[in-house]
CSV table of C-alpha atoms in Angstrom, one decimal:
chain,number,residue,atom,x,y,z
A,921,MET,CA,159.9,118.8,154.6
A,922,SER,CA,158.4,122.0,153.3
A,923,ASN,CA,157.5,122.7,149.7
A,924,GLN,CA,159.9,125.6,149.6
A,925,ALA,CA,162.9,123.3,149.3
A,926,THR,CA,161.5,121.9,146.0
A,927,MET,CA,160.3,125.2,144.6
A,928,SER,CA,162.3,126.8,141.9
A,929,LYS,CA,163.4,130.4,142.3
A,930,PRO,CA,160.9,132.8,140.7
A,931,THR,CA,162.1,134.2,137.4
A,932,PRO,CA,161.9,137.9,136.7
A,933,LYS,CA,159.0,138.8,134.5
A,934,THR,CA,159.7,142.1,132.8
A,935,ASN,CA,161.6,145.4,132.9
A,936,GLY,CA,165.0,144.0,133.7
A,937,GLY,CA,163.8,141.6,136.3
A,938,THR,CA,161.8,144.1,138.5
A,939,GLY,CA,158.3,142.9,137.5
A,940,ASP,CA,157.1,146.5,137.5
A,941,SER,CA,155.2,146.2,134.2
A,942,ALA,CA,153.3,143.1,135.2
A,943,ALA,CA,152.3,144.7,138.6
A,944,THR,CA,151.3,148.0,137.0
A,945,LYS,CA,149.3,146.2,134.3
A,946,SER,CA,147.3,144.1,136.8
A,947,GLY,CA,146.4,147.2,138.8
A,948,HIS,CA,145.4,149.0,135.6
A,949,GLU,CA,143.3,146.1,134.4
A,950,PHE,CA,141.4,145.9,137.7
A,951,TYR,CA,140.6,149.6,137.7
A,952,GLN,CA,139.8,149.6,134.0
A,953,LYS,CA,136.9,147.2,134.8
A,954,LEU,CA,135.4,149.9,137.1
A,955,GLU,CA,135.2,152.4,134.2
A,956,PRO,CA,132.1,152.6,132.0
A,957,LYS,CA,132.6,151.0,128.6
A,958,ALA,CA,132.7,153.3,125.6
A,959,GLY,CA,129.3,154.2,124.1
A,960,LYS,CA,127.4,153.5,127.3
A,961,GLU,CA,125.7,156.2,129.3
A,962,GLN,CA,127.2,157.0,132.6
A,963,THR,CA,124.7,157.3,135.5
A,964,GLY,CA,126.2,159.4,138.2
A,965,ASN,CA,129.6,157.8,138.5
A,966,PRO,CA,132.6,159.7,137.1
A,967,PRO,CA,135.3,157.6,135.4
A,968,VAL,CA,138.2,156.6,137.7
A,969,SER,CA,140.9,159.2,137.4
A,970,ALA,CA,144.3,158.5,136.0
A,971,ALA,CA,145.8,159.3,139.5
A,972,HIS,CA,143.8,156.3,140.9
A,973,HIS,CA,145.1,154.0,138.2
A,974,GLU,CA,148.7,155.1,138.8
A,975,ALA,CA,148.4,154.8,142.6
A,976,ALA,CA,147.0,151.3,142.2
A,977,GLY,CA,149.7,150.3,139.8
A,978,HIS,CA,152.5,151.6,142.1
A,979,HIS,CA,150.9,149.9,145.2
A,980,ASP,CA,150.8,146.6,143.2
A,981,ALA,CA,154.4,147.1,142.2
A,982,ALA,CA,155.5,147.9,145.8
A,983,ALA,CA,153.7,144.8,147.0
A,984,HIS,CA,155.5,142.7,144.4
A,985,HIS,CA,158.9,144.0,145.4
A,986,HIS,CA,158.2,143.4,149.1
A,987,ARG,CA,157.2,139.8,148.3
A,988,GLN,CA,160.3,139.4,146.2
A,989,ALA,CA,162.6,140.9,148.8
A,990,ALA,CA,161.1,138.5,151.4
A,991,PHE,CA,161.8,135.5,149.2
A,992,GLU,CA,165.3,136.6,148.3
A,993,GLN,CA,166.1,137.2,152.0
A,994,SER,CA,164.8,133.7,152.8
A,995,GLN,CA,167.2,132.3,150.2
A,996,GLY,CA,170.1,134.2,151.7
A,997,GLU,CA,170.2,136.6,148.7
A,998,HIS,CA,170.6,139.7,150.8
A,999,GLU,CA,171.9,142.0,148.1
A,1000,LEU,CA,168.9,141.1,145.8
A,1001,ALA,CA,166.6,141.5,148.8
A,1002,GLU,CA,167.9,145.0,149.4
A,1003,GLN,CA,167.5,145.9,145.8
A,1004,HIS,CA,163.9,144.8,145.8
A,1005,ALA,CA,163.3,146.6,149.1
A,1006,HIS,CA,164.6,149.8,147.6
A,1007,ARG,CA,162.3,149.4,144.6
A,1008,ALA,CA,159.4,148.7,146.9
A,1009,HIS,CA,160.1,151.9,148.7
A,1010,ASP,CA,160.4,153.9,145.5
A,1011,HIS,CA,157.0,152.6,144.3
A,1012,GLY,CA,155.5,153.3,147.7
A,1013,GLU,CA,156.6,156.9,147.4
A,1014,GLN,CA,155.1,157.2,143.9
A,1015,ALA,CA,151.9,155.6,145.0
A,1016,HIS,CA,151.7,158.1,147.9
A,1017,ALA,CA,152.1,161.0,145.5
A,1018,TYR,CA,149.4,159.7,143.1
A,1019,SER,CA,147.1,159.0,146.1
A,1020,ALA,CA,147.5,162.6,147.3
A,1021,SER,CA,146.7,163.8,143.8
A,1022,ALA,CA,143.6,161.6,143.6
A,1023,LEU,CA,142.5,162.9,147.1
A,1024,ALA,CA,143.0,166.5,146.0
A,1025,GLN,CA,141.0,165.8,142.9
A,1026,LEU,CA,138.1,164.3,144.9
A,1027,ARG,CA,138.1,167.3,147.2
A,1028,GLY,CA,138.0,169.7,144.2
A,1029,GLU,CA,141.4,171.1,145.2
A,1030,PRO,CA,143.6,172.6,142.5
A,1031,GLN,CA,146.2,170.1,141.1
A,1032,ARG,CA,149.8,170.8,141.9
A,1033,ARG,CA,152.3,170.7,139.0
A,1034,SER,CA,155.7,169.1,139.6
């Protein structure tokens, strides 16, 4: 018998059960480690841009929602699975927009205002 039968259903972490804040925070913490600490001299590497932070956070959130959708679907919770799939899609679109902004910044292209 698989362990899944004995596993309890995951509980929502934050933000009304979406888990967005936790996923965004983990992406932010990872990329924050890449930035130089305050007061230290930078040697050739510019700080990671806000667009990279945002893209990473939204990619993390999208991945979280895809995993949650898969779990809910496996439990027969199709309505919840669909809600998580929509959230994953929304975060994917936001991640794409921030990724495009980060690429434009790296290429020295003017930033678009929305």
